[in-house]
Short mmCIF file of C-alpha atoms and ligand atoms in Angstrom, two decimals:
data_model
loop_
_atom_site.label_atom_id
_atom_site.label_comp_id
_atom_site.label_asym_id
_atom_site.label_seq_id
_atom_site.Cartn_x
_atom_site.Cartn_y
_atom_site.Cartn_z
CA UNK A 107 139.11 165.40 167.53
CA UNK A 108 141.42 165.50 170.51
CA UNK A 109 144.63 163.54 170.04
CA UNK A 110 146.46 162.24 173.10
CA UNK A 111 150.24 162.12 172.76
CA UNK A 112 152.23 159.81 175.07
CA UNK A 113 155.98 159.23 174.92
CA UNK A 114 157.20 155.78 175.96
CA UNK A 115 160.63 155.92 177.61
CA UNK A 116 160.52 152.60 179.40
CA UNK A 117 158.14 149.94 178.18
CA UNK A 118 157.54 148.51 181.68
CA UNK A 119 157.13 151.80 183.53
CA UNK A 120 154.96 153.30 180.79
CA UNK A 121 152.83 150.22 180.21
CA UNK A 122 149.64 152.15 181.10
CA UNK A 123 149.99 154.28 177.95
CA UNK A 124 150.43 151.16 175.86
CA UNK A 125 147.33 149.59 177.41
CA UNK A 126 145.36 152.77 176.75
CA UNK A 127 146.45 152.84 173.10
CA UNK A 128 145.75 149.11 172.71
CA UNK A 129 142.21 149.61 174.06
CA UNK A 130 141.65 152.32 171.48
CA UNK A 131 142.78 149.98 168.68
CA UNK A 132 140.63 147.16 170.03
CA UNK A 133 137.62 149.51 170.12
CA UNK A 134 138.04 150.69 166.52
CA UNK A 135 140.18 153.81 166.98
CA UNK A 136 143.37 154.94 165.26
CA UNK A 137 146.84 155.15 166.88
CA UNK A 138 150.21 156.30 165.50
CA UNK A 139 153.13 154.22 166.82
CA UNK A 140 156.86 153.76 166.24
CA UNK A 141 158.36 150.97 164.15
CA UNK A 142 161.99 150.38 163.15
CA UNK A 143 161.30 151.54 159.57
CA UNK A 144 159.03 154.58 159.91
CA UNK A 145 156.13 155.49 162.24
CA UNK A 146 152.89 153.69 161.42
CA UNK A 147 149.23 154.73 161.64
CA UNK A 148 147.41 151.73 163.06
CA UNK A 149 143.90 150.35 163.41
CA UNK A 150 142.37 146.89 163.89
CA UNK A 151 143.08 145.20 160.54
CA UNK A 152 139.97 143.02 160.92
CA UNK A 153 137.58 145.94 161.47
CA UNK A 154 136.38 147.55 158.26
CA UNK A 155 135.21 150.81 159.86
CA UNK A 156 138.39 151.25 161.86
CA UNK A 157 140.48 150.79 158.73
CA UNK A 158 138.36 153.37 156.89
CA UNK A 159 139.41 155.92 159.53
CA UNK A 160 143.07 155.44 158.52
CA UNK A 161 142.28 156.28 154.90
CA UNK A 162 140.36 159.39 155.98
CA UNK A 163 143.00 160.64 158.42
CA UNK A 164 145.77 160.34 155.80
CA UNK A 165 143.78 161.33 152.74
CA UNK A 166 144.94 158.04 151.24
CA UNK A 167 143.60 156.81 147.88
CA UNK A 168 141.14 153.92 148.43
CA UNK A 169 142.91 151.63 145.96
CA UNK A 170 146.11 151.53 148.02
CA UNK A 171 146.17 148.46 150.33
CA UNK A 172 147.55 148.52 153.87
CA UNK A 173 150.25 146.36 155.42
CA UNK A 174 149.07 144.14 158.30
CA UNK A 175 151.40 144.10 161.31
CA UNK A 176 151.63 141.01 163.51
CA UNK A 177 153.50 140.13 166.70
CA UNK A 178 154.15 136.47 165.91
CA UNK A 179 155.55 134.44 163.03
CA UNK A 180 152.45 132.24 163.00
CA UNK A 181 150.12 133.85 160.46
CA UNK A 182 147.96 130.85 159.52
CA UNK A 183 144.82 132.62 160.76
CA UNK A 184 145.30 135.44 158.23
CA UNK A 185 146.57 133.79 155.04
CA UNK A 186 145.54 130.78 152.97
CA UNK A 187 148.97 129.20 152.86
CA UNK A 188 152.59 129.99 153.54
CA UNK A 189 154.79 128.69 150.69
CA UNK A 190 158.16 127.21 151.67
CA UNK A 191 160.11 130.19 150.39
CA UNK A 192 157.88 132.63 152.31
CA UNK A 193 158.52 130.63 155.48
CA UNK A 194 162.26 130.80 154.86
CA UNK A 195 162.10 134.58 154.45
CA UNK A 196 160.00 134.89 157.61
CA UNK A 197 162.43 132.74 159.60
CA UNK A 198 165.39 134.76 158.43
CA UNK A 199 164.08 138.33 158.47
CA UNK A 200 161.24 138.58 161.03
CA UNK A 201 160.93 140.55 163.15
CA UNK A 202 162.30 143.11 160.69
CA UNK A 203 161.79 145.41 157.73
CA UNK A 204 160.33 142.81 155.35
CA UNK A 205 156.69 142.67 154.19
CA UNK A 206 155.51 139.48 152.54
CA UNK A 207 152.54 139.38 150.14
CA UNK A 208 150.39 136.23 150.48
CA UNK A 209 146.86 135.12 149.58
CA UNK A 210 144.52 136.41 152.26
CA UNK A 211 141.81 134.60 154.17
CA UNK A 212 138.21 135.93 154.25
CA UNK A 213 138.76 137.31 157.74
CA UNK A 214 140.69 140.25 156.23
CA UNK A 215 138.16 142.87 155.08
CA UNK A 216 138.36 144.17 151.52
CA UNK A 217 139.02 147.67 152.82
CA UNK A 218 142.34 146.53 154.32
CA UNK A 219 143.47 144.82 151.11
CA UNK A 220 141.88 147.44 148.80
CA UNK A 221 139.86 144.63 147.17
CA UNK A 222 142.91 142.51 146.33
CA UNK A 223 142.92 138.77 147.12
CA UNK A 224 146.31 139.22 148.75
CA UNK A 225 147.69 141.04 151.78
CA UNK A 226 151.08 142.33 152.83
CA UNK A 227 152.15 141.16 156.30
CA UNK A 228 155.08 142.06 158.47
CA UNK A 229 156.33 141.59 162.01
CA UNK A 230 158.08 144.83 162.99
CA UNK A 231 161.30 144.81 164.99
CA UNK A 232 160.30 147.38 167.58
CA UNK A 233 159.44 146.66 171.21
CA UNK A 234 156.68 149.27 171.43
CA UNK A 235 155.05 148.13 168.17
CA UNK A 236 155.16 144.46 169.18
CA UNK A 237 153.74 145.17 172.62
CA UNK A 238 150.97 147.31 171.14
CA UNK A 239 149.94 144.53 168.72
CA UNK A 240 150.06 141.95 171.49
CA UNK A 241 147.97 144.03 173.91
CA UNK A 242 145.46 144.99 171.18
CA UNK A 243 144.73 141.33 170.60
CA UNK A 244 144.38 141.85 166.85
CA UNK A 245 146.61 142.36 163.81
CA UNK A 246 147.19 146.07 163.13
CA UNK A 247 146.82 147.53 159.65
CA UNK A 248 149.23 150.43 159.32
CA UNK A 249 150.51 152.64 156.54
CA UNK A 250 153.18 155.22 157.29
CA UNK A 251 151.89 157.89 159.71
CA UNK A 252 152.05 160.88 157.37
CA UNK A 253 149.52 162.80 155.33
CA UNK A 254 149.43 161.02 151.95
CA UNK A 255 152.20 162.16 149.64
CA UNK A 256 154.47 163.68 152.32
CA UNK A 257 157.78 162.19 153.49
CA UNK A 258 157.21 159.34 155.97
CA UNK A 259 157.78 160.27 159.63
CA UNK A 260 160.78 158.83 161.43
CA UNK A 261 160.25 160.92 164.59
CA UNK A 262 157.16 161.34 166.74
CA UNK A 263 157.15 165.13 166.26
CA UNK A 264 156.46 164.60 162.57
CA UNK A 265 153.42 162.43 163.32
CA UNK A 266 152.15 165.20 165.60
CA UNK A 267 152.78 167.74 162.83
CA UNK A 268 150.77 165.75 160.27
CA UNK A 269 148.07 164.02 162.29
CA UNK A 270 147.33 165.88 165.54
CA UNK A 271 143.58 166.48 165.66
CA UNK A 272 142.91 163.78 163.05
CA UNK A 273 143.47 160.58 165.09
CA UNK A 274 142.88 159.31 168.63
CA UNK A 275 146.36 158.69 169.98
CA UNK A 276 150.05 159.14 169.18
CA UNK A 277 152.58 156.86 170.88
CA UNK A 278 156.11 158.18 170.72
CA UNK A 279 159.26 156.12 170.98
CA UNK A 280 162.75 156.46 169.62
CA UNK A 281 163.66 157.72 166.22
CA UNK A 282 163.12 154.98 163.59
CA UNK A 283 166.37 153.13 163.13
CA UNK A 284 166.02 152.02 159.49
CA UNK A 285 164.42 155.20 158.18
CA UNK A 286 162.97 153.84 154.92
CA UNK A 287 159.93 151.57 154.69
CA UNK A 288 160.03 147.80 154.64
CA UNK A 289 161.04 145.81 151.58
CA UNK A 290 157.95 144.23 149.98
CA UNK A 291 158.28 140.73 148.49
CA UNK A 292 155.41 139.09 146.62
CA UNK A 293 155.41 135.39 147.54
CA UNK A 294 152.24 134.56 145.57
CA UNK A 295 154.41 134.25 142.45
CA UNK A 296 157.25 131.84 141.76
CA UNK A 297 160.01 132.99 141.94
CA UNK A 298 159.13 135.72 144.46
CA UNK A 299 159.32 139.32 143.33
CA UNK A 300 160.47 142.49 145.11
CA UNK A 301 157.73 145.13 144.74
CA UNK A 302 159.41 147.83 146.85
CA UNK A 303 163.07 148.04 147.90
CA UNK A 304 163.60 148.77 151.61
CA UNK A 305 165.49 147.93 154.76
CA UNK A 306 166.16 144.29 153.79
CA UNK A 307 168.37 144.61 150.70
CA UNK A 308 168.16 142.63 147.45
CA UNK A 309 171.57 141.15 148.25
CA UNK A 310 170.29 139.88 151.62
CA UNK A 311 167.18 138.38 149.98
CA UNK A 312 169.33 136.64 147.36
CA UNK A 313 171.13 134.77 150.12
CA UNK A 314 167.83 133.03 150.92
CA UNK A 315 166.27 133.05 147.46
CA UNK A 316 168.81 133.06 144.61
CA UNK A 317 166.32 133.55 141.78
CA UNK A 318 164.27 136.37 143.34
CA UNK A 319 163.07 138.91 140.74
CA UNK A 320 162.53 142.65 141.01
CA UNK A 321 159.49 144.51 139.65
CA UNK A 322 160.88 146.47 136.67
CA UNK A 323 158.30 149.19 137.15
CA UNK A 324 159.98 150.31 140.39
CA UNK A 325 163.35 151.06 138.83
CA UNK A 326 164.07 154.11 136.75
CA UNK A 327 161.47 156.48 135.36
CA UNK A 328 157.79 155.55 135.33
CA UNK A 329 156.71 153.93 132.09
CA UNK A 330 153.10 154.06 130.89
CA UNK A 331 153.30 150.41 129.80
CA UNK A 332 154.74 149.15 133.08
CA UNK A 333 152.35 149.29 136.01
CA UNK A 334 153.93 148.71 139.44
CA UNK A 335 152.51 145.67 141.22
CA UNK A 336 152.32 147.42 144.59
CA UNK A 337 149.50 149.93 144.01
CA UNK A 338 151.12 152.56 146.24
CA UNK A 339 154.26 152.69 144.10
CA UNK A 340 152.45 154.51 141.30
CA UNK A 341 151.76 157.66 143.31
CA UNK A 342 154.03 160.69 143.69
CA UNK A 343 155.31 160.18 147.17
CA UNK A 344 157.65 161.12 149.96
CA UNK A 345 157.62 164.65 148.57
CA UNK A 346 158.79 167.77 150.39
CA UNK A 347 157.00 171.05 149.64
CA UNK A 348 159.98 172.45 147.74
CA UNK A 349 161.05 171.15 144.35
CA UNK A 350 163.70 168.44 144.66
CA UNK A 351 166.34 167.84 142.00
CA UNK A 352 168.81 164.96 141.95
CA UNK A 353 172.31 165.49 140.55
CA UNK A 354 173.90 162.30 139.28
CA UNK A 355 177.52 162.00 138.23
CA UNK A 356 181.05 161.55 139.55
CA UNK A 357 182.14 163.44 142.65
CA UNK A 358 183.84 166.36 140.88
CA UNK A 359 181.05 166.97 138.36
CA UNK A 360 178.36 166.69 141.03
CA UNK A 361 180.07 169.32 143.17
CA UNK A 362 180.56 171.66 140.21
CA UNK A 363 176.98 171.32 138.99
CA UNK A 364 175.46 171.80 142.44
CA UNK A 365 177.56 174.92 143.04
CA UNK A 366 176.56 176.29 139.65
CA UNK A 367 172.83 175.76 140.26
CA UNK A 368 173.07 177.19 143.78
CA UNK A 369 174.73 180.32 142.41
CA UNK A 370 171.94 180.76 139.86
CA UNK A 371 169.20 180.45 142.42
CA UNK A 372 170.90 182.79 144.86
CA UNK A 373 171.33 185.43 142.17
CA UNK A 374 167.56 185.21 141.69
CA UNK A 375 166.95 185.73 145.44
CA UNK A 376 165.85 182.14 145.96
CA UNK A 377 166.63 179.89 148.94
CA UNK A 378 168.43 176.60 148.25
CA UNK A 379 169.08 173.54 150.39
CA UNK A 380 171.72 170.93 149.56
CA UNK A 381 171.46 167.35 150.80
CA UNK A 382 174.74 165.51 150.59
CA UNK A 383 177.12 163.19 152.36
CA UNK A 384 179.66 164.30 154.97
CA UNK A 385 182.34 163.77 152.33
CA UNK A 386 180.86 166.39 149.98
CA UNK A 387 179.41 168.93 152.43
CA UNK A 388 182.56 171.03 152.78
CA UNK A 389 182.65 171.71 149.01
CA UNK A 390 179.49 173.80 149.20
CA UNK A 391 179.82 177.26 150.70
CA UNK A 392 176.48 178.76 149.70
CA UNK A 393 172.95 177.56 150.40
CA UNK A 394 171.79 175.55 153.40
CA UNK A 395 173.83 172.39 153.57
CA UNK A 396 172.31 169.36 155.33
CA UNK A 397 174.40 166.24 155.82
CA UNK A 398 172.78 162.86 155.29
CA UNK A 399 175.70 161.04 156.95
CA UNK A 400 178.81 159.37 155.60
CA UNK A 401 178.87 157.78 152.15
CA UNK A 402 180.69 154.89 153.87
CA UNK A 403 177.48 153.87 155.64
CA UNK A 404 174.39 154.17 153.49
CA UNK A 405 172.26 152.98 156.43
CA UNK A 406 172.95 156.37 158.04
CA UNK A 407 171.81 158.07 154.84
CA UNK A 408 168.61 155.97 154.83
CA UNK A 409 167.98 156.79 158.48
CA UNK A 410 168.33 160.54 157.88
CA UNK A 411 166.64 160.81 154.50
CA UNK A 412 162.99 161.58 155.29
CA UNK A 413 163.80 163.74 158.30
CA UNK A 414 166.18 165.81 156.15
CA UNK A 415 163.48 166.35 153.52
CA UNK A 416 161.18 167.60 156.26
CA UNK A 417 163.94 169.88 157.62
CA UNK A 418 164.15 171.45 154.17
CA UNK A 419 160.44 172.23 154.45
CA UNK A 420 161.01 173.84 157.84
CA UNK A 421 163.68 176.02 156.24
CA UNK A 422 161.16 177.13 153.61
CA UNK A 423 163.59 176.75 150.74
CA UNK A 424 162.56 177.06 147.09
CA UNK A 425 164.62 174.14 145.82
CA UNK A 426 166.48 171.16 147.25
CA UNK A 427 169.49 169.71 145.44
CA UNK A 428 170.56 166.19 146.35
CA UNK A 429 173.41 164.05 145.10
CA UNK A 430 172.62 160.56 143.74
CA UNK A 431 173.72 157.32 145.44
CA UNK A 432 174.92 153.95 144.16
CA UNK A 433 171.95 151.62 143.84
CA UNK A 434 173.69 148.90 145.85
CA UNK A 435 172.53 147.54 149.19
CA UNK A 436 170.18 149.96 150.89
CA UNK A 437 171.16 152.49 148.19
CA UNK A 438 168.47 150.94 145.99
CA UNK A 439 165.77 151.96 148.50
CA UNK A 440 167.34 155.40 149.00
CA UNK A 441 167.32 156.11 145.26
CA UNK A 442 163.78 154.73 144.87
CA UNK A 443 162.48 157.17 147.51
CA UNK A 444 164.57 160.08 146.21
CA UNK A 445 163.43 159.52 142.61
CA UNK A 446 159.82 159.55 143.67
CA UNK A 447 160.22 162.56 145.96
CA UNK A 448 161.84 164.39 143.04
CA UNK A 449 159.16 163.33 140.57
CA UNK A 450 162.12 161.83 138.62
CA UNK A 451 163.79 165.22 138.11
CA UNK A 452 167.31 163.82 137.67
CA UNK A 453 170.14 165.77 136.09
CA UNK A 454 172.98 163.60 134.78
CA UNK A 455 176.33 165.38 134.68
O1 TXA B 235 157.84 149.84 156.77
C1 TXA B 235 156.67 149.83 156.40
O2 TXA B 235 156.24 148.98 155.61
C2 TXA B 235 155.73 150.89 156.99
C3 TXA B 235 155.61 150.66 158.49
C4 TXA B 235 154.57 151.52 159.14
O3 TXA B 235 155.38 149.30 158.73
N1 TXA B 235 154.46 150.88 156.32
C5 TXA B 235 154.30 151.34 155.05
O4 TXA B 235 152.99 151.35 154.61
O5 TXA B 235 155.20 151.73 154.36
P1 TXA B 235 152.53 152.19 153.35
O6 TXA B 235 151.05 152.08 153.37
O7 TXA B 235 153.09 153.54 153.39
O8 TXA B 235 153.02 151.38 152.11
C6 TXA B 235 152.46 150.12 151.83
C7 TXA B 235 152.83 149.69 150.43
C8 TXA B 235 152.01 150.41 149.38
O9 TXA B 235 152.86 150.71 148.27
C9 TXA B 235 150.98 149.36 148.99
O10 TXA B 235 150.48 149.54 147.70
C10 TXA B 235 151.75 148.08 149.15
O11 TXA B 235 152.50 148.29 150.31
N2 TXA B 235 150.88 146.90 149.40
C11 TXA B 235 150.14 146.64 150.49
N3 TXA B 235 149.43 145.50 150.32
C12 TXA B 235 149.74 145.02 149.10
C13 TXA B 235 149.31 143.88 148.34
N4 TXA B 235 148.44 143.02 148.80
N5 TXA B 235 149.85 143.71 147.09
C14 TXA B 235 150.74 144.60 146.61
N6 TXA B 235 151.17 145.70 147.29
C15 TXA B 235 150.67 145.92 148.50
MG1 MG B 236 153.65 155.49 152.98
#
């Protein structure tokens, strides 16, 4: 399949590309597009066959439902009801990195919801994404635009790398500003429950909903008896090709341990990459050191996380060592993604 790639620099001047991509969506094709969290791989959410193409292009397990993207806060045509608390969350955080789970109407095909009675919906905060949805004239089902299991793409080049030849169209925009996927909140239960931490932090949600709960299965190591409520959270995910190991401890011990492991690998003729904050980078003088940004602003770390994992793949290293982060604010989402990318290989020092 030939994939057209178009970069949008100015939404007004480049409107023809957007119209072209919207026509493809309307006619049942598949288009990768930017959002503020990560790039998405979109198709008409109401068209069963179009949605099937997303699963095939990504190699995505059939039991993993898709998030439906909308360009307006009025979602009455898609869901049975919008509870008061869901409406409050929508008013406060849309457009933005928050997905809300609600009971779906019949109009949503089972393929989109992976046979669940519910769907996840979000209104992205990205001009290109919103315009694409508007011009398509339909809600757009979109998972992240990567081959299943790989780190999500935050730059158009990574969508091209994974999906060129597998989909109809790739729309490029700016680098994704948030860098980790949306927070998912289940509003079919009372009180609501966070199923995936993301760009909207738990602390921000608590300002609107004091008694919000968090799915225990998404914190810490996977537990056979605890099944995550978002089907996708049970898969190994976000993973670079190299083995990733997380080093967790105070600053001094983390530095010492990383240097010790690096030394061991180098003595065995292996290539090592180190992911760490600006504050720690200068303490490592062997291995390939990649900065994730300053520890003072974890949003920078979130923004750089997936791209850095992919850079490690480009460097063809044998192992990646990464420091742990405080699970506060967006740190909770960062650690959730890192834990999964590492297959929970965490060394406490
Ligand atoms: O930021 C994002 O949410 C990005 C961009 C493209 O919008 N999308 C994204 O989609 O991360 P994806 O497919 O990579 O992750 C969707 C997650 C999966 O873990 C899935 O199981 C969960 O959302 N999910 C979707 N619908 C659900 C539902 N009805 N109930 C529970 N979990 C659901
Ligand atoms: Mg994904």
